[in-house]
């Protein structure tokens, strides 16, 4: 069974940067579109970004466009999320997962990992 392990979160000031990593075991991620989601207290988990298997086509939540960059290194079986110009509203637990798009909705397909906490102070 696939195991997803997110890392790289932490506490940063507004305007700062973080780079999240998603390592997977049990499957070769090059076969799948992968994405990032986030969830803050009292809110539903929301889609943040996704990349197709080729890594050449990406998708982003409107509020993070121009600030976040999703990428993947298939040789390392790892997906990344570079987050720049962070805002307090970005505070959440961030998760990675295989993603499938249904119309305009992105849905995680595998069991969720632990996630990594990102906290942005004002």
CSV table of N, CA and C in Angstrom, one decimal:
chain,number,residue,atom,x,y,z
A,1,UNK,N,0.8,-1.2,0.0
A,1,UNK,CA,0.0,0.0,0.0
A,1,UNK,C,0.9,1.2,0.0
A,2,UNK,N,0.4,2.3,-0.6
A,2,UNK,CA,1.2,3.5,-0.8
A,2,UNK,C,1.3,4.2,0.6
A,3,UNK,N,2.5,4.7,0.9
A,3,UNK,CA,2.7,5.6,2.0
A,3,UNK,C,3.2,6.9,1.6
A,4,UNK,N,2.5,8.0,2.0
A,4,UNK,CA,2.9,9.3,1.7
A,4,UNK,C,3.4,10.0,2.9
A,5,UNK,N,4.6,10.6,2.8
A,5,UNK,CA,5.2,11.3,4.0
A,5,UNK,C,5.5,12.7,3.6
A,6,UNK,N,4.8,13.7,4.2
A,6,UNK,CA,5.1,15.1,3.9
A,6,UNK,C,6.1,15.7,4.9
A,7,UNK,N,6.9,16.6,4.5
A,7,UNK,CA,7.8,17.2,5.4
A,7,UNK,C,8.2,18.6,4.9
A,8,UNK,N,8.8,19.4,5.7
A,8,UNK,CA,9.3,20.7,5.4
A,8,UNK,C,8.5,21.9,5.9
A,9,UNK,N,7.4,21.6,6.6
A,9,UNK,CA,6.6,22.6,7.2
A,9,UNK,C,7.3,23.3,8.4
A,10,UNK,N,6.7,24.3,8.9
A,10,UNK,CA,7.3,25.1,10.0
A,10,UNK,C,6.6,26.4,10.3
A,11,UNK,N,7.2,27.2,11.1
A,11,UNK,CA,6.7,28.5,11.4
A,11,UNK,C,7.6,29.5,10.7
A,12,UNK,N,6.9,30.4,10.0
A,12,UNK,CA,7.6,31.5,9.2
A,12,UNK,C,6.8,32.7,9.4
A,13,UNK,N,7.5,33.8,9.2
A,13,UNK,CA,6.8,35.1,9.1
A,13,UNK,C,6.2,35.4,7.8
A,14,UNK,N,5.2,36.2,7.8
A,14,UNK,CA,4.6,36.6,6.5
A,14,UNK,C,5.6,37.1,5.6
A,15,UNK,N,5.5,36.7,4.3
A,15,UNK,CA,6.5,37.1,3.3
A,15,UNK,C,7.7,36.1,3.2
A,16,UNK,N,7.7,35.1,4.1
A,16,UNK,CA,8.8,34.1,4.1
A,16,UNK,C,8.5,33.0,3.1
A,17,UNK,N,9.4,32.0,3.1
A,17,UNK,CA,9.3,30.9,2.2
A,17,UNK,C,9.5,29.6,2.9
A,18,UNK,N,8.9,28.5,2.3
A,18,UNK,CA,9.1,27.2,2.8
A,18,UNK,C,9.0,26.3,1.5
A,19,UNK,N,9.7,25.2,1.6
A,19,UNK,CA,9.7,24.2,0.6
A,19,UNK,C,9.3,22.8,1.2
A,20,UNK,N,8.1,22.4,0.8
A,20,UNK,CA,7.6,21.1,1.3
A,20,UNK,C,8.0,20.0,0.3
A,21,UNK,N,8.1,18.8,0.9
A,21,UNK,CA,8.5,17.6,0.2
A,21,UNK,C,7.5,16.5,0.5
A,22,UNK,N,7.2,15.7,-0.5
A,22,UNK,CA,6.3,14.6,-0.4
A,22,UNK,C,7.1,13.3,-0.9
A,23,UNK,N,7.4,12.4,0.0
A,23,UNK,CA,8.1,11.2,-0.4
A,23,UNK,C,7.1,10.1,-0.4
A,24,UNK,N,7.2,9.2,-1.3
A,24,UNK,CA,6.2,8.1,-1.4
A,24,UNK,C,7.0,6.8,-1.5
A,25,UNK,N,6.4,5.8,-0.9
A,25,UNK,CA,6.9,4.4,-1.0
A,25,UNK,C,5.7,3.5,-1.4
A,26,UNK,N,6.1,2.4,-2.1
A,26,UNK,CA,5.1,1.5,-2.5
A,26,UNK,C,4.6,1.6,-3.9
A,27,UNK,N,4.8,2.8,-4.5
A,27,UNK,CA,4.4,3.1,-5.9
A,27,UNK,C,5.4,4.0,-6.5
A,28,UNK,N,5.5,3.9,-7.8
A,28,UNK,CA,6.3,4.9,-8.6
A,28,UNK,C,5.4,6.0,-9.0
A,29,UNK,N,5.7,7.2,-8.5
A,29,UNK,CA,4.8,8.3,-8.7
A,29,UNK,C,4.8,8.9,-10.1
A,30,UNK,N,5.8,8.5,-10.9
A,30,UNK,CA,5.8,9.0,-12.3
A,30,UNK,C,4.6,8.6,-13.1
A,31,UNK,N,3.9,7.6,-12.6
A,31,UNK,CA,2.7,7.1,-13.3
A,31,UNK,C,1.5,7.9,-13.1
A,32,UNK,N,1.5,8.8,-12.1
A,32,UNK,CA,0.3,9.5,-11.6
A,32,UNK,C,0.5,11.0,-11.6
A,33,UNK,N,-0.7,11.7,-11.7
A,33,UNK,CA,-0.7,13.1,-11.4
A,33,UNK,C,-0.7,13.2,-9.9
A,34,UNK,N,0.1,14.2,-9.4
A,34,UNK,CA,0.2,14.4,-8.0
A,34,UNK,C,-0.1,15.8,-7.6
A,35,UNK,N,-0.6,16.0,-6.4
A,35,UNK,CA,-1.0,17.3,-6.0
A,35,UNK,C,-0.8,17.6,-4.5
A,36,UNK,N,-1.1,18.8,-4.1
A,36,UNK,CA,-1.0,19.2,-2.7
A,36,UNK,C,-2.4,19.8,-2.3
A,37,UNK,N,-2.7,19.5,-1.1
A,37,UNK,CA,-4.0,20.0,-0.5
A,37,UNK,C,-3.6,20.6,0.9
A,38,UNK,N,-4.5,21.4,1.4
A,38,UNK,CA,-4.3,21.9,2.7
A,38,UNK,C,-5.6,22.0,3.5
A,39,UNK,N,-5.5,22.0,4.8
A,39,UNK,CA,-6.7,22.1,5.7
A,39,UNK,C,-6.4,22.9,6.9
A,40,UNK,N,-7.2,23.9,7.2
A,40,UNK,CA,-7.0,24.7,8.4
A,40,UNK,C,-8.2,24.4,9.3
A,41,UNK,N,-8.1,24.7,10.6
A,41,UNK,CA,-9.1,24.4,11.5
A,41,UNK,C,-10.5,25.0,11.1
A,42,UNK,N,-11.5,24.2,11.1
A,42,UNK,CA,-12.8,24.7,10.8
A,42,UNK,C,-13.1,24.8,9.3
A,43,UNK,N,-12.2,24.4,8.5
A,43,UNK,CA,-12.4,24.5,7.1
A,43,UNK,C,-12.2,23.1,6.4
A,44,UNK,N,-12.8,23.0,5.3
A,44,UNK,CA,-12.6,21.7,4.5
A,44,UNK,C,-11.3,21.7,3.9
A,45,UNK,N,-10.8,20.5,3.6
A,45,UNK,CA,-9.5,20.3,2.9
A,45,UNK,C,-9.7,20.9,1.5
A,46,UNK,N,-8.8,21.7,1.0
A,46,UNK,CA,-8.9,22.3,-0.3
A,46,UNK,C,-7.7,22.0,-1.1
A,47,UNK,N,-7.9,22.0,-2.4
A,47,UNK,CA,-6.9,21.7,-3.4
A,47,UNK,C,-6.0,23.0,-3.5
A,48,UNK,N,-4.7,22.7,-3.6
A,48,UNK,CA,-3.7,23.8,-3.7
A,48,UNK,C,-3.0,23.8,-5.0
A,49,UNK,N,-2.5,22.7,-5.4
A,49,UNK,CA,-1.7,22.6,-6.7
A,49,UNK,C,-1.6,21.2,-7.2
A,50,UNK,N,-1.4,21.0,-8.4
A,50,UNK,CA,-1.2,19.7,-9.0
A,50,UNK,C,-0.3,19.7,-10.2
A,51,UNK,N,0.3,18.6,-10.5
A,51,UNK,CA,1.2,18.4,-11.6
A,51,UNK,C,0.9,17.1,-12.3
A,52,UNK,N,0.9,17.1,-13.6
A,52,UNK,CA,0.7,15.9,-14.3
A,52,UNK,C,1.9,15.0,-14.3
A,53,UNK,N,1.8,13.8,-14.8
A,53,UNK,CA,2.9,12.9,-14.7
A,53,UNK,C,4.2,13.4,-15.4
A,54,UNK,N,4.0,14.2,-16.4
A,54,UNK,CA,5.1,14.7,-17.1
A,54,UNK,C,5.9,15.8,-16.3
A,55,UNK,N,5.1,16.5,-15.4
A,55,UNK,CA,5.7,17.6,-14.7
A,55,UNK,C,5.7,18.9,-15.4
A,56,UNK,N,5.3,18.8,-16.7
A,56,UNK,CA,5.3,20.0,-17.5
A,56,UNK,C,4.0,20.8,-17.5
A,57,UNK,N,3.0,20.3,-16.9
A,57,UNK,CA,1.7,20.9,-16.9
A,57,UNK,C,1.3,21.0,-15.4
A,58,UNK,N,1.0,22.2,-14.9
A,58,UNK,CA,0.7,22.4,-13.5
A,58,UNK,C,-0.6,23.2,-13.4
A,59,UNK,N,-1.2,23.1,-12.2
A,59,UNK,CA,-2.5,23.7,-11.9
A,59,UNK,C,-2.4,24.3,-10.5
A,60,UNK,N,-3.0,25.4,-10.3
A,60,UNK,CA,-3.0,26.0,-8.9
A,60,UNK,C,-4.3,26.7,-8.5
A,61,UNK,N,-4.5,26.6,-7.2
A,61,UNK,CA,-5.5,27.4,-6.6
A,61,UNK,C,-5.3,28.9,-6.9
A,62,UNK,N,-6.3,29.6,-7.3
A,62,UNK,CA,-6.1,31.0,-7.7
A,62,UNK,C,-5.3,31.8,-6.6
A,63,UNK,N,-5.6,31.6,-5.4
A,63,UNK,CA,-5.0,32.4,-4.3
A,63,UNK,C,-3.5,32.2,-4.2
A,64,UNK,N,-3.0,31.1,-4.7
A,64,UNK,CA,-1.5,30.8,-4.6
A,64,UNK,C,-0.8,31.0,-5.9
A,65,UNK,N,-1.5,31.3,-7.0
A,65,UNK,CA,-0.8,31.5,-8.3
A,65,UNK,C,0.2,32.6,-8.2
A,66,UNK,N,1.4,32.3,-8.7
A,66,UNK,CA,2.5,33.3,-8.6
A,66,UNK,C,3.3,33.2,-7.4
A,67,UNK,N,2.8,32.5,-6.4
A,67,UNK,CA,3.5,32.4,-5.1
A,67,UNK,C,4.0,31.0,-4.9
A,68,UNK,N,3.2,30.0,-5.3
A,68,UNK,CA,3.6,28.6,-5.0
A,68,UNK,C,4.0,27.9,-6.4
A,69,UNK,N,4.9,27.0,-6.3
A,69,UNK,CA,5.3,26.2,-7.4
A,69,UNK,C,5.4,24.7,-7.1
A,70,UNK,N,4.7,23.9,-7.8
A,70,UNK,CA,4.7,22.5,-7.6
A,70,UNK,C,5.7,21.9,-8.6
A,71,UNK,N,6.4,20.9,-8.2
A,71,UNK,CA,7.4,20.3,-9.1
A,71,UNK,C,7.6,18.8,-8.6
A,72,UNK,N,8.2,18.1,-9.4
A,72,UNK,CA,8.4,16.7,-9.1
A,72,UNK,C,9.8,16.2,-9.6
A,73,UNK,N,10.4,15.3,-8.9
A,73,UNK,CA,11.6,14.6,-9.3
A,73,UNK,C,11.3,13.1,-9.4
A,74,UNK,N,10.9,12.7,-10.5
A,74,UNK,CA,10.5,11.3,-10.7
A,74,UNK,C,11.6,10.3,-10.3
A,75,UNK,N,12.8,10.7,-10.5
A,75,UNK,CA,14.0,9.8,-10.2
A,75,UNK,C,14.0,9.6,-8.7
A,76,UNK,N,13.6,10.6,-7.9
A,76,UNK,CA,13.6,10.5,-6.5
A,76,UNK,C,12.3,10.1,-5.9
A,77,UNK,N,11.3,10.0,-6.8
A,77,UNK,CA,9.9,9.6,-6.4
A,77,UNK,C,9.4,10.6,-5.3
A,78,UNK,N,9.6,11.9,-5.6
A,78,UNK,CA,9.3,12.9,-4.7
A,78,UNK,C,8.6,14.1,-5.4
A,79,UNK,N,7.6,14.7,-4.7
A,79,UNK,CA,6.9,15.9,-5.2
A,79,UNK,C,7.2,17.0,-4.2
A,80,UNK,N,7.4,18.2,-4.7
A,80,UNK,CA,7.7,19.4,-3.9
A,80,UNK,C,6.7,20.5,-4.1
A,81,UNK,N,6.6,21.3,-3.1
A,81,UNK,CA,5.8,22.6,-3.2
A,81,UNK,C,6.6,23.7,-2.6
A,82,UNK,N,7.1,24.5,-3.5
A,82,UNK,CA,7.9,25.7,-3.1
A,82,UNK,C,6.9,26.8,-2.8
A,83,UNK,N,6.9,27.4,-1.6
A,83,UNK,CA,5.9,28.4,-1.2
A,83,UNK,C,6.7,29.7,-0.9
A,84,UNK,N,6.4,30.7,-1.6
A,84,UNK,CA,7.0,32.0,-1.4
A,84,UNK,C,6.0,33.0,-1.1
A,85,UNK,N,6.4,34.1,-0.5
A,85,UNK,CA,5.5,35.2,-0.2
A,85,UNK,C,4.3,34.7,0.6
A,86,UNK,N,4.6,33.9,1.6
A,86,UNK,CA,3.6,33.3,2.5
A,86,UNK,C,2.8,34.4,3.2
A,87,UNK,N,1.5,34.1,3.3
A,87,UNK,CA,0.5,34.9,4.0
A,87,UNK,C,-0.1,34.1,5.2
A,88,UNK,N,-0.6,34.8,6.2
A,88,UNK,CA,-1.2,34.1,7.3
A,88,UNK,C,-2.3,33.2,6.9
A,89,UNK,N,-3.0,33.5,5.8
A,89,UNK,CA,-4.1,32.7,5.3
A,89,UNK,C,-3.6,31.4,4.8
A,90,UNK,N,-2.3,31.3,4.6
A,90,UNK,CA,-1.7,30.0,4.1
A,90,UNK,C,-1.5,29.0,5.2
A,91,UNK,N,-1.7,29.4,6.4
A,91,UNK,CA,-1.6,28.6,7.6
A,91,UNK,C,-2.5,27.4,7.5
A,92,UNK,N,-2.0,26.2,7.6
A,92,UNK,CA,-2.8,25.0,7.4
A,92,UNK,C,-1.9,23.8,7.5
A,93,UNK,N,-2.5,22.6,7.6
A,93,UNK,CA,-1.7,21.4,7.4
A,93,UNK,C,-1.7,21.0,6.0
A,94,UNK,N,-0.6,20.8,5.4
A,94,UNK,CA,-0.5,20.5,4.0
A,94,UNK,C,-0.3,19.0,3.7
A,95,UNK,N,-1.0,18.5,2.8
A,95,UNK,CA,-1.0,17.1,2.4
A,95,UNK,C,-0.7,16.9,0.9
A,96,UNK,N,0.0,15.8,0.6
A,96,UNK,CA,0.1,15.5,-0.8
A,96,UNK,C,-0.7,14.2,-1.1
A,97,UNK,N,-1.0,14.0,-2.3
A,97,UNK,CA,-1.7,12.8,-2.7
A,97,UNK,C,-1.7,12.7,-4.2
A,98,UNK,N,-2.0,11.5,-4.7
A,98,UNK,CA,-2.4,11.3,-6.1
A,98,UNK,C,-3.7,12.0,-6.3
A,99,UNK,N,-3.8,12.7,-7.5
A,99,UNK,CA,-5.0,13.5,-7.7
A,99,UNK,C,-5.6,13.1,-9.1
A,100,UNK,N,-6.9,13.2,-9.1
A,100,UNK,CA,-7.7,13.0,-10.3
A,100,UNK,C,-8.6,14.2,-10.4
A,101,UNK,N,-8.8,14.7,-11.6
A,101,UNK,CA,-9.6,15.9,-11.8
A,101,UNK,C,-11.0,15.4,-12.3
A,102,UNK,N,-12.0,15.9,-11.6
A,102,UNK,CA,-13.4,15.7,-12.1
A,102,UNK,C,-14.0,17.0,-12.4
A,103,UNK,N,-14.0,17.4,-13.6
A,103,UNK,CA,-14.4,18.7,-14.0
A,103,UNK,C,-13.4,19.7,-13.4
A,104,UNK,N,-13.8,20.6,-12.6
A,104,UNK,CA,-13.0,21.6,-12.0
A,104,UNK,C,-12.5,21.2,-10.5
A,105,UNK,N,-12.9,20.0,-10.1
A,105,UNK,CA,-12.6,19.5,-8.8
A,105,UNK,C,-11.5,18.5,-8.8
A,106,UNK,N,-10.5,18.7,-7.9
A,106,UNK,CA,-9.4,17.8,-7.7
A,106,UNK,C,-9.6,16.9,-6.5
A,107,UNK,N,-9.4,15.6,-6.6
A,107,UNK,CA,-9.7,14.7,-5.5
A,107,UNK,C,-8.5,13.8,-5.3
A,108,UNK,N,-8.2,13.7,-4.0
A,108,UNK,CA,-7.1,12.8,-3.6
A,108,UNK,C,-7.6,11.4,-3.6
A,109,UNK,N,-6.7,10.5,-4.1
A,109,UNK,CA,-7.1,9.1,-4.4
A,109,UNK,C,-6.6,8.1,-3.4
A,110,UNK,N,-5.5,8.3,-2.7
A,110,UNK,CA,-4.9,7.4,-1.8
A,110,UNK,C,-5.2,7.8,-0.3
A,111,UNK,N,-4.8,6.9,0.6
A,111,UNK,CA,-4.9,7.3,2.0
A,111,UNK,C,-4.1,8.5,2.3
A,112,UNK,N,-4.6,9.4,3.1
A,112,UNK,CA,-3.9,10.6,3.5
A,112,UNK,C,-2.7,10.3,4.4
A,113,UNK,N,-1.6,11.0,4.2
A,113,UNK,CA,-0.5,10.9,5.2
A,113,UNK,C,-0.7,11.8,6.4
A,114,UNK,N,0.3,12.0,7.1
A,114,UNK,CA,0.2,12.8,8.3
A,114,UNK,C,0.1,14.3,8.0
A,115,UNK,N,0.6,14.7,6.9
A,115,UNK,CA,0.6,16.1,6.6
A,115,UNK,C,1.8,16.8,7.3
A,116,UNK,N,2.0,18.0,6.9
A,116,UNK,CA,3.0,18.9,7.6
A,116,UNK,C,2.4,20.2,7.8
A,117,UNK,N,2.6,20.7,9.1
A,117,UNK,CA,2.0,22.0,9.5
A,117,UNK,C,2.8,23.2,9.0
A,118,UNK,N,2.1,24.1,8.4
A,118,UNK,CA,2.7,25.3,8.0
A,118,UNK,C,2.0,26.4,8.8
A,119,UNK,N,2.7,27.2,9.5
A,119,UNK,CA,2.2,28.3,10.2
A,119,UNK,C,2.9,29.6,9.8
A,120,UNK,N,2.1,30.6,9.4
A,120,UNK,CA,2.6,31.9,8.9
A,120,UNK,C,2.1,33.0,9.9
A,121,UNK,N,3.0,33.6,10.5
A,121,UNK,CA,2.7,34.7,11.5
A,121,UNK,C,2.7,36.0,10.8
A,122,UNK,N,1.8,36.9,11.3
A,122,UNK,CA,1.7,38.2,10.7
A,122,UNK,C,2.8,39.2,11.3
